[in-house]
XYZ file of C-alpha atoms in Angstrom:
313
model
C 19.358 16.367 14.728
C 15.806 16.966 13.882
C 16.633 20.237 12.004
C 18.516 18.533 9.761
C 16.521 15.741 8.939
C 13.926 18.544 8.015
C 16.230 20.484 5.738
C 18.175 17.684 4.237
C 16.232 14.472 4.076
C 13.151 12.881 2.032
C 10.829 9.910 2.375
C 10.691 7.390 -0.448
C 7.159 5.832 -0.685
C 6.237 3.238 -3.298
C 2.856 1.867 -4.719
C 3.729 -1.185 -6.419
C 0.380 -1.111 -8.516
C 1.848 -2.682 -11.858
C 1.283 -0.682 -14.990
C -0.166 2.101 -12.119
C 2.293 1.808 -9.967
C 4.791 5.059 -8.781
C 7.270 5.888 -6.253
C 6.969 9.094 -4.421
C 9.559 10.981 -2.735
C 8.558 13.733 -0.353
C 10.559 16.209 1.532
C 10.822 15.590 5.466
C 8.887 18.833 6.210
C 6.395 18.151 3.912
C 6.881 21.132 1.557
C 7.573 21.740 -1.574
C 7.456 19.878 -4.573
C 7.080 16.112 -4.832
C 8.768 13.969 -7.232
C 7.216 10.989 -8.737
C 8.753 7.912 -10.429
C 5.901 6.601 -12.877
C 6.082 3.705 -15.534
C 7.605 5.478 -19.141
C 5.067 6.363 -21.781
C 5.206 4.414 -25.005
C 6.643 0.778 -22.463
C 3.959 1.504 -20.255
C 2.605 -2.360 -20.908
C 5.846 -3.809 -20.193
C 6.997 -1.760 -17.955
C 5.589 -3.365 -14.304
C 6.069 -1.651 -10.977
C 5.766 -5.466 -8.917
C 7.692 -4.866 -5.765
C 9.829 -2.433 -3.464
C 12.521 -4.617 -1.963
C 14.576 -3.961 1.105
C 17.937 -4.039 0.081
C 19.513 -6.479 2.591
C 22.954 -6.355 1.454
C 23.349 -2.528 1.885
C 26.367 -1.871 4.055
C 24.750 0.707 5.846
C 22.942 -0.341 9.002
C 19.564 0.810 9.483
C 19.484 3.534 12.286
C 17.741 6.169 13.872
C 17.140 8.242 10.892
C 18.243 5.968 8.312
C 15.359 3.341 7.604
C 17.336 1.123 4.838
C 17.457 1.567 1.302
C 15.068 0.067 -1.294
C 15.198 -1.108 -4.618
C 12.153 -0.652 -7.273
C 11.590 -4.269 -8.560
C 9.703 -4.393 -12.303
C 10.049 -8.505 -12.188
C 10.196 -10.560 -9.314
C 9.752 -14.244 -10.330
C 13.558 -14.826 -9.634
C 13.068 -14.169 -6.106
C 9.776 -15.586 -5.574
C 10.988 -18.815 -6.484
C 14.015 -18.379 -3.966
C 14.812 -15.903 -1.529
C 10.495 -15.076 -1.146
C 9.417 -19.036 -1.825
C 7.836 -19.079 1.781
C 5.957 -15.588 1.713
C 3.326 -14.940 -0.779
C 4.052 -11.464 -2.662
C 1.554 -8.573 -3.229
C 1.790 -8.872 -6.800
C 2.058 -11.885 -9.355
C 5.410 -12.922 -10.387
C 6.899 -12.327 -13.280
C 9.908 -12.542 -15.604
C 11.574 -11.423 -19.105
C 13.943 -12.928 -20.972
C 16.495 -11.062 -23.242
C 16.722 -12.951 -26.499
C 19.867 -12.311 -28.926
C 19.524 -9.720 -31.377
C 15.990 -8.422 -29.829
C 15.948 -4.986 -27.765
C 13.929 -5.382 -24.229
C 12.939 -2.241 -23.766
C 11.956 -0.650 -19.567
C 11.605 3.104 -18.909
C 10.856 5.387 -16.443
C 9.284 8.928 -16.081
C 10.026 11.733 -13.508
C 7.366 14.351 -12.873
C 6.907 16.764 -10.366
C 3.797 17.356 -8.150
C 3.804 21.067 -6.843
C 3.088 19.909 -3.276
C 1.469 16.468 -1.458
C -1.927 17.855 -1.821
C -1.181 17.883 -5.938
C 0.022 14.495 -6.012
C -3.490 12.465 -7.590
C -3.821 15.524 -10.133
C -0.248 15.193 -11.448
C -0.742 11.281 -11.832
C -3.861 11.720 -13.725
C -1.903 14.336 -15.914
C 0.471 12.017 -16.538
C -2.139 9.444 -17.676
C -2.589 6.951 -14.882
C -5.638 6.128 -13.219
C -5.943 7.030 -9.829
C -7.037 4.947 -6.925
C -8.313 5.617 -3.524
C -9.812 2.661 -1.269
C -12.216 4.335 1.080
C -12.551 4.789 4.225
C -8.985 3.104 4.310
C -7.162 0.136 2.504
C -7.999 -1.890 5.585
C -11.713 -2.553 6.350
C -13.749 -4.755 8.637
C -16.394 -7.540 7.430
C -19.197 -5.655 8.633
C -18.618 -2.349 6.856
C -21.320 -1.832 4.306
C -19.963 1.918 2.926
C -16.604 0.624 2.081
C -15.921 1.347 -1.563
C -12.647 2.042 -4.350
C -13.224 5.470 -5.625
C -11.299 5.711 -9.086
C -10.492 8.498 -11.681
C -10.088 7.173 -15.135
C -7.964 9.509 -17.241
C -9.328 10.275 -21.188
C -7.030 7.984 -22.590
C -7.933 4.750 -20.958
C -11.567 2.863 -20.406
C -11.821 0.422 -17.599
C -12.913 -2.788 -18.684
C -15.537 -4.222 -15.876
C -15.619 -7.908 -17.681
C -11.982 -8.436 -16.577
C -12.231 -6.999 -12.958
C -10.611 -9.865 -10.890
C -9.687 -10.418 -7.179
C -7.137 -12.547 -5.514
C -7.559 -14.881 -3.718
C -11.010 -15.196 -5.845
C -14.013 -13.757 -4.023
C -12.019 -12.213 -1.338
C -14.601 -9.100 -2.053
C -17.545 -8.808 -3.963
C -17.659 -5.936 -6.296
C -21.773 -5.731 -6.348
C -24.395 -4.799 -6.358
C -23.600 -3.583 -9.649
C -21.193 -0.747 -10.151
C -22.633 2.824 -8.820
C -21.648 5.787 -10.264
C -22.735 8.399 -6.983
C -23.540 11.886 -8.220
C -21.114 13.528 -6.145
C -18.439 11.489 -7.321
C -19.392 11.452 -10.750
C -19.498 15.647 -11.041
C -15.526 15.156 -10.193
C -15.022 12.307 -12.735
C -14.829 9.574 -10.106
C -16.335 6.125 -10.180
C -17.197 4.417 -7.206
C -17.218 0.274 -6.970
C -18.743 -0.931 -3.923
C -16.602 -3.113 -1.878
C -18.359 -6.112 0.258
C -16.320 -8.731 2.209
C -17.717 -11.657 3.784
C -14.554 -12.831 5.543
C -11.754 -11.802 7.490
C -9.408 -13.135 4.800
C -6.003 -10.826 5.411
C -4.606 -9.778 2.267
C -7.097 -9.233 -0.555
C -5.982 -7.367 -3.866
C -7.797 -6.020 -6.872
C -6.561 -6.145 -10.865
C -8.602 -3.689 -12.886
C -7.675 -3.703 -16.699
C -7.794 -0.617 -18.943
C -7.851 -0.708 -22.558
C -6.602 1.921 -24.844
C -10.167 4.764 -25.268
C -9.731 5.652 -29.125
C -12.951 7.580 -29.480
C -12.030 10.798 -27.824
C -12.829 10.693 -24.231
C -15.702 10.519 -21.907
C -16.129 6.852 -21.392
C -14.375 5.659 -18.231
C -16.449 2.160 -18.478
C -16.951 -1.014 -20.453
C -19.134 -4.272 -19.858
C -19.522 -6.815 -21.515
C -21.785 -5.498 -24.349
C -19.392 -3.410 -25.569
C -17.290 -6.111 -27.140
C -14.109 -7.720 -26.060
C -11.356 -5.659 -25.738
C -7.840 -6.616 -25.008
C -6.648 -5.274 -21.723
C -3.116 -3.516 -21.994
C -2.730 -1.991 -18.416
C -3.579 -3.610 -15.560
C -3.653 -1.819 -11.995
C -3.120 -3.787 -8.249
C -5.270 -2.375 -5.135
C -4.245 -4.336 -1.990
C -6.455 -4.379 0.537
C -6.523 -5.971 4.093
C -9.530 -7.450 5.379
C -10.072 -7.644 9.296
C -12.790 -9.251 11.686
C -15.583 -7.501 12.489
C -14.775 -4.047 14.571
C -16.310 -5.005 17.722
C -14.197 -8.192 17.757
C -11.076 -6.555 16.791
C -11.660 -4.276 19.953
C -12.526 -7.084 22.313
C -9.434 -8.788 20.991
C -7.586 -5.281 21.796
C -8.420 -4.857 24.936
C -7.902 -8.613 25.944
C -4.041 -8.757 24.331
C -3.619 -5.671 26.043
C -4.724 -5.877 29.962
C -3.265 -9.803 29.680
C 0.152 -9.611 27.713
C 0.690 -5.713 27.229
C 0.039 -4.356 30.961
C 2.885 -4.149 33.499
C 1.903 -2.955 37.219
C 3.965 -0.796 39.157
C 5.158 -3.950 41.063
C 7.238 -4.842 37.928
C 10.421 -3.648 38.535
C 11.909 -1.327 35.304
C 15.154 0.518 35.336
C 13.926 3.010 33.252
C 10.741 3.374 35.811
C 8.081 3.040 32.949
C 5.647 1.169 35.188
C 2.909 1.356 35.386
C 1.960 1.330 31.586
C 0.526 -0.422 28.901
C 3.361 -1.441 26.332
C 2.902 -2.795 22.828
C 3.084 -6.969 22.621
C 5.330 -9.111 20.655
C 3.127 -11.938 19.124
C 5.943 -13.829 18.747
C 7.087 -14.298 22.434
C 3.100 -13.235 23.564
C 4.973 -10.718 26.021
C 5.437 -6.942 26.553
C 7.916 -5.606 24.248
C 10.235 -4.056 26.941
C 13.312 -3.637 24.433
C 14.385 -3.105 20.967
C 16.780 -2.552 18.615
C 14.315 -0.188 16.888
C 13.858 1.951 19.877
C 10.353 3.691 18.805
C 9.278 0.176 19.307
C 9.812 -0.393 23.192
C 9.452 3.235 24.673
C 6.323 4.727 25.719
C 6.199 7.792 23.422
C 6.922 8.241 19.394
C 4.107 6.484 16.784
C 4.816 3.154 18.335
C 5.634 2.850 21.846
C 2.745 5.703 22.018
C -0.151 3.062 20.650
C -1.121 0.987 23.019
C -1.748 3.418 25.892
C -4.224 5.824 23.417
C -5.616 2.619 21.866
C -7.014 1.407 25.266
C -8.069 4.639 26.174
C -10.068 4.995 22.867
C -11.658 1.910 23.283
C -13.323 3.048 26.379
C -15.034 5.528 24.220
């Protein structure tokens, strides 16, 4: 029942941000402390959160209130070269070799945030940079106010010269790096993000070095001398077409594929209505083993009617 789910279940959500990654475990009712799983201090440079893999070998079938178990992966090269060879992982796959007589250290830390609202503060207190792409990780090529907000802990310096994008140039990290007054007052830096092409997936690699001079400087440019990064955090973006073109595409798909009129017989009397669509078959999604997808309620089935309505505004 929903009551039992609320009292006994949790959501486990992962951010595979490499050295700055974490797993957040939140109670279904959204209240109370939040468990955070972080790379261990001291071996953080070696402990990478590269991927969050669904355990397909799990004997428990995904169902109404069970969305599969997942594995936090610290190295992914074996999967990237085999099971994932037809896909492109979000992070660069790596491997580690255990040599005879030599230790291989990897570790995790457990932290508690007092509430969901305090997760960012708990990450910062644990020495992790906090990244916040605004207005969202998905943005359009005609958006000019998109920016990555970064809060750098006192123990680290952000190496501007080592900022990278993958694919190269998927976003322009200029005009130059600006610290807005409002952001600076709260200890945040802002990096404007400008995308010229709808490339889809885009990854930012931000490199950090230890800040040994006592805190206060969060940025280092090329004029500061060469520093060897020991901590890399990735931010995953998705860049799409200009907003007006997206809205037109939505309208076209909704009205040519997703709409089913009253003349269409349906045993559950769902017509007339807008349905979600199946990109593979280019048809309305009328049935699916994922019950939420083919209904006219919940977050999936209800998505198309409000989307079409909002488009008209």
